[in-house]
């Protein structure tokens, strides 16, 4: 299992609010190399599949609705200790609790519209990267 890759999405709120460039800049300056990148859209079916681990949670329906509400940017990122370091870079799930200077503190409005996704394990980073990218699209 690779420990130097993670997967991220710039969520519909941050795309709609014009933050794609600023967030990618923040990621690059944080020491992450972008090894795959795609501007795309998650249908409700695809969003449901992506977040299937949360199926039983009370916020699942709202999460699926939100994630399919507009286009997203998907990316695979490379850095030593990528998963943990990227979670530090983005900050807490609830932006009101996110540390100052983190991506969610800077660009997120609420726990639903929280600007970015970051994988929570090496295993999920690999699964999520392959959800969006074929072998020919990963560099
Ligand atoms: P992500 O997986 O999107 O990176 P996360 O790992 O910080 O976020 P998870 O627990 O995996 O948080 O939850 C997935 C998403 O579901 C969150 O990003 C958030 O938008 C939403 N969510 C999580 N907890 C709540 C909650 N208590 N109320 C509303 N929405 C929530
Ligand atoms: Mg998560």
Coordinates of N, CA and C and ligand atoms in Angstrom, one line a residue:
X1 N 0.8 -1.2 0.0 CA 0.0 0.0 0.0 C 0.9 1.3 0.0
X2 N 0.6 2.2 -0.9 CA 1.4 3.4 -1.0 C 1.0 4.3 0.2
X3 N 2.0 4.9 0.8 CA 1.8 5.8 1.9 C 2.1 7.3 1.5
X4 N 2.3 7.5 0.2 CA 2.7 8.8 -0.3 C 1.6 9.5 -1.2
X5 N 0.4 8.9 -1.2 CA -0.6 9.4 -2.1 C -1.9 9.7 -1.3
X6 N -2.6 10.7 -1.6 CA -4.0 10.9 -1.1 C -4.9 11.4 -2.2
X7 N -6.2 11.4 -1.9 CA -7.1 11.8 -3.0 C -7.9 13.0 -2.4
X8 N -8.2 14.0 -3.2 CA -9.0 15.1 -2.8 C -10.1 15.5 -3.8
X9 N -11.1 16.1 -3.4 CA -12.1 16.8 -4.2 C -12.2 18.2 -3.7
X10 N -12.3 19.2 -4.7 CA -12.8 20.5 -4.4 C -14.3 20.4 -4.6
X11 N -15.0 20.6 -3.5 CA -16.4 20.3 -3.5 C -17.2 21.4 -4.2
X12 N -18.5 21.2 -4.5 CA -19.3 22.1 -5.3 C -19.4 23.5 -4.8
X13 N -19.4 23.7 -3.4 CA -19.4 25.1 -2.9 C -18.2 25.9 -3.3
X14 N -17.0 25.2 -3.1 CA -15.8 26.0 -3.4 C -15.6 26.2 -4.9
X15 N -16.1 25.3 -5.7 CA -16.0 25.5 -7.2 C -17.0 26.7 -7.5
X16 N -18.2 26.6 -7.0 CA -19.2 27.7 -7.3 C -18.7 29.1 -6.8
X17 N -17.9 29.1 -5.7 CA -17.5 30.4 -5.2 C -16.2 30.8 -5.8
X18 N -15.7 30.1 -6.8 CA -14.5 30.6 -7.5 C -13.2 30.3 -6.8
X19 N -13.1 29.3 -6.0 CA -11.9 29.0 -5.2 C -11.0 27.9 -5.8
X20 N -11.3 27.4 -7.0 CA -10.5 26.3 -7.5 C -9.0 26.7 -7.5
X21 N -8.7 27.9 -8.1 CA -7.3 28.3 -8.3 C -6.6 28.5 -6.9
X22 N -7.3 29.1 -6.0 CA -6.7 29.4 -4.7 C -6.4 28.1 -3.9
X23 N -7.3 27.2 -4.0 CA -7.2 25.9 -3.3 C -6.0 25.1 -3.9
X24 N -6.0 25.0 -5.2 CA -4.9 24.3 -5.9 C -3.5 24.9 -5.5
X25 N -3.5 26.2 -5.5 CA -2.3 26.9 -5.1 C -1.9 26.6 -3.6
X26 N -2.8 26.6 -2.8 CA -2.6 26.2 -1.4 C -2.0 24.8 -1.2
X27 N -2.6 23.9 -2.0 CA -2.2 22.5 -2.0 C -0.8 22.4 -2.5
X28 N -0.5 23.1 -3.6 CA 0.9 23.0 -4.2 C 1.9 23.6 -3.2
X29 N 1.6 24.8 -2.6 CA 2.5 25.4 -1.7 C 2.6 24.6 -0.4
X30 N 1.6 23.7 -0.1 CA 1.7 22.8 1.0 C 2.7 21.6 0.8
X31 N 3.2 21.6 -0.4 CA 4.2 20.5 -0.7 C 3.7 19.3 -1.4
X32 N 2.4 19.4 -1.8 CA 1.8 18.3 -2.6 C 2.0 18.4 -4.1
X33 N 2.3 17.3 -4.7 CA 2.4 17.3 -6.2 C 1.1 16.7 -6.7
X34 N 0.6 17.4 -7.7 CA -0.7 16.9 -8.3 C -0.3 15.8 -9.4
X35 N -0.8 14.6 -9.2 CA -0.4 13.5 -10.1 C -1.6 13.1 -11.0
X36 N -2.8 13.6 -10.7 CA -4.0 13.4 -11.5 C -4.9 14.5 -11.2
X37 N -5.7 15.0 -12.3 CA -6.6 16.2 -12.1 C -7.7 16.1 -13.0
X38 N -8.9 16.4 -12.5 CA -10.1 16.3 -13.4 C -11.2 17.2 -12.9
X39 N -11.8 18.0 -13.8 CA -13.0 18.9 -13.5 C -14.2 18.1 -14.0
X40 N -15.0 17.7 -13.1 CA -16.1 16.8 -13.4 C -17.3 16.9 -12.6
X41 N -18.3 16.0 -12.6 CA -19.5 16.1 -11.9 C -19.9 14.8 -11.4
X42 N -20.4 14.7 -10.2 CA -20.9 13.5 -9.6 C -22.4 13.4 -9.7
X43 N -23.0 12.5 -10.4 CA -24.4 12.3 -10.4 C -24.8 11.9 -8.9
X44 N -26.1 12.0 -8.6 CA -26.5 11.5 -7.2 C -26.1 10.0 -7.0
X45 N -26.2 9.2 -8.0 CA -25.9 7.8 -7.9 C -24.4 7.7 -7.6
X46 N -23.5 8.4 -8.3 CA -22.1 8.3 -8.1 C -21.7 8.9 -6.8
X47 N -22.3 10.0 -6.4 CA -22.0 10.6 -5.1 C -22.4 9.6 -3.9
X48 N -23.6 8.9 -4.1 CA -24.0 8.0 -3.1 C -23.0 6.8 -3.0
X49 N -22.5 6.4 -4.1 CA -21.5 5.3 -4.2 C -20.2 5.8 -3.5
X50 N -19.8 7.0 -3.8 CA -18.5 7.5 -3.3 C -18.6 7.5 -1.7
X51 N -19.7 8.0 -1.2 CA -19.9 8.2 0.3 C -20.6 7.0 0.9
X52 N -20.6 5.8 0.3 CA -21.4 4.7 0.8 C -21.1 4.3 2.2
X53 N -19.9 4.6 2.7 CA -19.5 4.3 4.1 C -20.4 5.0 5.1
X54 N -21.0 6.2 4.6 CA -21.8 7.0 5.5 C -23.3 6.7 5.3
X55 N -23.7 5.6 4.6 CA -25.1 5.3 4.3 C -26.0 5.4 5.4
X56 N -25.6 4.9 6.6 CA -26.5 4.8 7.8 C -26.5 6.1 8.6
X57 N -25.7 7.1 8.2 CA -25.6 8.3 9.0 C -26.8 9.3 8.7
X58 N -27.2 10.1 9.6 CA -28.4 10.9 9.4 C -28.2 12.0 8.3
X59 N -26.9 12.3 8.1 CA -26.6 13.4 7.1 C -26.4 12.8 5.7
X60 N -26.5 11.5 5.5 CA -26.1 10.9 4.2 C -26.9 11.5 3.0
X61 N -28.3 11.6 3.1 CA -29.1 12.1 2.0 C -28.7 13.6 1.7
X62 N -28.4 14.4 2.7 CA -28.0 15.8 2.4 C -26.6 15.8 1.8
X63 N -25.8 14.9 2.2 CA -24.4 14.9 1.7 C -24.4 14.5 0.2
X64 N -25.2 13.5 -0.1 CA -25.3 13.1 -1.5 C -25.9 14.2 -2.4
X65 N -26.9 14.9 -1.9 CA -27.6 16.0 -2.6 C -26.6 17.1 -2.8
X66 N -25.8 17.4 -1.8 CA -24.9 18.5 -1.9 C -23.7 18.2 -2.9
X67 N -23.2 17.0 -2.8 CA -22.0 16.6 -3.6 C -22.4 16.5 -5.1
X68 N -23.7 16.3 -5.4 CA -24.1 16.3 -6.8 C -24.8 17.6 -7.2
X69 N -24.6 18.7 -6.4 CA -25.3 19.9 -6.7 C -24.5 20.8 -7.8
X70 N -23.3 20.4 -8.1 CA -22.6 21.2 -9.1 C -21.3 20.5 -9.4
X71 N -20.5 21.0 -10.3 CA -19.2 20.3 -10.7 C -18.2 20.3 -9.5
X72 N -17.3 19.4 -9.6 CA -16.2 19.3 -8.6 C -14.9 19.1 -9.3
X73 N -13.8 19.3 -8.6 CA -12.5 19.0 -9.1 C -11.9 17.8 -8.3
X74 N -11.5 16.8 -9.0 CA -10.9 15.6 -8.3 C -9.4 15.6 -8.6
X75 N -8.6 15.2 -7.6 CA -7.2 15.1 -7.8 C -6.5 14.1 -6.9
X76 N -5.4 13.5 -7.4 CA -4.6 12.6 -6.6 C -3.3 13.4 -6.3
X77 N -2.9 13.4 -5.1 CA -1.8 14.2 -4.6 C -0.7 13.3 -4.0
X78 N 0.5 13.7 -4.2 CA 1.7 13.0 -3.8 C 2.5 13.8 -2.8
X79 N 2.9 13.2 -1.7 CA 3.8 13.8 -0.7 C 4.1 12.7 0.3
X80 N 5.2 12.7 0.9 CA 5.5 11.8 2.0 C 4.4 12.0 3.1
X81 N 3.9 10.9 3.6 CA 2.9 11.0 4.7 C 1.6 11.8 4.2
X82 N 1.2 11.5 3.0 CA 0.2 12.3 2.3 C -1.1 12.4 3.0
X83 N -1.7 11.2 3.4 CA -3.0 11.2 4.0 C -3.1 12.1 5.2
X84 N -2.2 11.9 6.2 CA -2.2 12.6 7.4 C -1.9 14.1 7.2
X85 N -0.9 14.4 6.4 CA -0.5 15.8 6.1 C -1.6 16.5 5.4
X86 N -2.3 15.9 4.5 CA -3.4 16.6 3.8 C -4.5 16.9 4.8
X87 N -4.8 15.9 5.7 CA -5.9 16.2 6.7 C -5.5 17.4 7.5
X88 N -4.2 17.5 7.8 CA -3.8 18.7 8.6 C -4.0 20.0 7.8
X89 N -3.6 19.9 6.5 CA -3.7 21.1 5.6 C -5.2 21.6 5.5
X90 N -6.1 20.6 5.4 CA -7.5 21.0 5.2 C -8.2 21.4 6.5
X91 N -7.8 20.9 7.6 CA -8.5 21.3 8.9 C -9.7 20.4 9.2
X92 N -10.3 20.7 10.3 CA -11.5 19.9 10.8 C -12.7 19.9 9.9
X93 N -13.5 18.8 9.9 CA -14.7 18.7 9.1 C -15.6 19.9 9.2
X94 N -15.8 20.4 10.5 CA -16.6 21.6 10.7 C -15.7 22.8 10.6
X95 N -15.8 23.6 9.6 CA -14.9 24.8 9.4 C -14.8 25.7 10.6
X96 N -15.9 25.8 11.4 CA -15.8 26.7 12.6 C -14.8 26.1 13.6
X97 N -14.5 24.8 13.5 CA -13.5 24.2 14.4 C -12.1 24.1 13.7
X98 N -12.0 24.4 12.5 CA -10.8 24.2 11.7 C -9.8 25.3 12.1
X99 N -8.5 24.8 12.3 CA -7.4 25.7 12.6 C -7.2 26.8 11.6
X100 N -6.9 28.0 12.1 CA -6.7 29.2 11.2 C -5.6 28.8 10.1
X101 N -5.9 29.3 8.9 CA -4.9 29.0 7.8 C -5.2 27.8 7.1
X102 N -6.0 26.8 7.6 CA -6.3 25.6 6.9 C -7.3 25.9 5.8
X103 N -7.4 25.0 4.8 CA -8.2 25.2 3.6 C -9.7 25.4 4.0
X104 N -10.1 24.6 5.0 CA -11.6 24.7 5.4 C -11.8 26.0 6.2
X105 N -10.8 26.4 7.0 CA -11.0 27.7 7.7 C -11.0 28.9 6.7
X106 N -10.2 28.8 5.6 CA -10.2 29.9 4.7 C -11.4 29.9 3.7
X107 N -11.8 28.7 3.3 CA -12.8 28.7 2.1 C -14.1 28.0 2.4
X108 N -14.3 27.4 3.6 CA -15.6 26.6 3.8 C -16.5 27.5 4.6
X109 N -17.8 27.2 4.4 CA -18.9 28.0 5.1 C -19.6 27.2 6.2
X110 N -19.7 25.9 6.0 CA -20.5 25.1 7.0 C -20.0 23.6 6.9
X111 N -20.5 22.8 7.9 CA -20.1 21.4 7.9 C -20.5 20.7 6.7
X112 N -21.6 21.1 6.0 CA -22.0 20.4 4.8 C -21.2 21.0 3.6
X113 N -21.1 22.3 3.5 CA -20.4 22.9 2.4 C -19.0 23.2 2.9
X114 N -18.2 22.1 3.0 CA -16.8 22.3 3.7 C -15.7 22.3 2.7
X115 N -15.9 22.7 1.5 CA -14.9 23.1 0.5 C -14.0 21.9 -0.1
X116 N -13.6 21.0 0.7 CA -12.7 20.0 0.2 C -13.0 18.6 0.9
X117 N -12.6 17.6 0.2 CA -12.6 16.2 0.7 C -11.1 15.8 0.8
X118 N -10.8 15.0 1.8 CA -9.5 14.4 1.9 C -9.6 13.0 2.4
X119 N -8.9 12.0 1.7 CA -9.0 10.6 2.1 C -8.6 10.4 3.6
X120 N -9.2 9.4 4.2 CA -8.9 9.2 5.7 C -7.9 8.0 5.9
X121 N -7.5 7.3 4.9 CA -6.5 6.2 5.0 C -5.8 6.0 3.7
X122 N -4.7 5.3 3.7 CA -4.0 4.9 2.5 C -4.9 4.0 1.6
X123 N -5.6 3.1 2.3 CA -6.4 2.2 1.5 C -7.5 3.0 0.8
X124 N -8.2 3.9 1.5 CA -9.3 4.7 0.9 C -8.7 5.6 -0.2
X125 N -7.5 6.1 0.0 CA -6.9 7.0 -1.0 C -6.8 6.3 -2.3
X126 N -6.4 5.0 -2.2 CA -6.2 4.2 -3.5 C -7.6 3.9 -4.1
X127 N -8.5 3.5 -3.3 CA -9.9 3.2 -3.8 C -10.5 4.5 -4.4
X128 N -10.4 5.6 -3.7 CA -11.0 6.9 -4.2 C -10.3 7.4 -5.5
X129 N -9.0 7.3 -5.5 CA -8.3 7.7 -6.7 C -8.7 6.9 -8.0
X130 N -8.9 5.6 -7.8 CA -9.3 4.7 -8.9 C -10.8 4.9 -9.2
X131 N -11.6 5.5 -8.3 CA -13.0 5.8 -8.6 C -13.1 6.8 -9.7
X132 N -12.1 7.7 -9.8 CA -12.2 8.8 -10.7 C -11.2 8.7 -11.9
X133 N -10.1 8.0 -11.7 CA -9.0 8.0 -12.7 C -8.6 6.6 -13.1
X134 N -8.4 6.5 -14.5 CA -7.9 5.3 -15.0 C -6.4 5.3 -14.9
X135 N -5.8 4.2 -15.1 CA -4.3 4.1 -15.1 C -3.6 5.1 -16.0
X136 N -4.3 5.4 -17.1 CA -3.7 6.3 -18.1 C -3.8 7.8 -17.7
X137 N -4.6 8.0 -16.6 CA -4.8 9.4 -16.2 C -4.0 9.7 -14.9
X138 N -3.2 8.7 -14.4 CA -2.5 8.9 -13.2 C -1.0 9.0 -13.6
X139 N -0.3 10.1 -13.1 CA 1.1 10.3 -13.5 C 2.0 10.2 -12.3
Ligands
LIG1 P1 -14.6 14.3 3.8 O1 -14.8 12.8 3.8 O2 -15.5 15.0 2.9 O3 -13.1 14.7 3.6 P2 -14.4 14.3 6.6 O4 -13.5 13.1 6.4 O5 -13.8 15.4 7.3 O6 -14.9 14.8 5.3 P3 -16.6 12.6 7.3 O7 -16.9 12.1 8.6 O8 -15.9 11.6 6.3 O9 -15.7 13.9 7.4 O10 -17.9 13.1 6.6 C1 -18.1 13.2 5.2 C2 -18.8 14.5 5.0 O11 -20.1 14.4 5.5 C3 -18.2 15.8 5.6 O12 -17.2 16.4 4.8 C4 -19.4 16.6 5.8 O13 -19.7 17.4 4.7 C5 -20.5 15.7 6.1 N1 -20.8 15.5 7.5 C6 -20.0 14.9 8.4 N2 -20.5 14.9 9.6 C7 -21.6 15.7 9.5 C8 -22.6 16.2 10.4 N3 -22.5 15.8 11.7 N4 -23.6 16.9 10.0 C9 -23.7 17.2 8.6 N5 -22.8 16.8 7.7 C10 -21.8 16.1 8.1
LIG2 MG1 -14.2 11.4 5.3

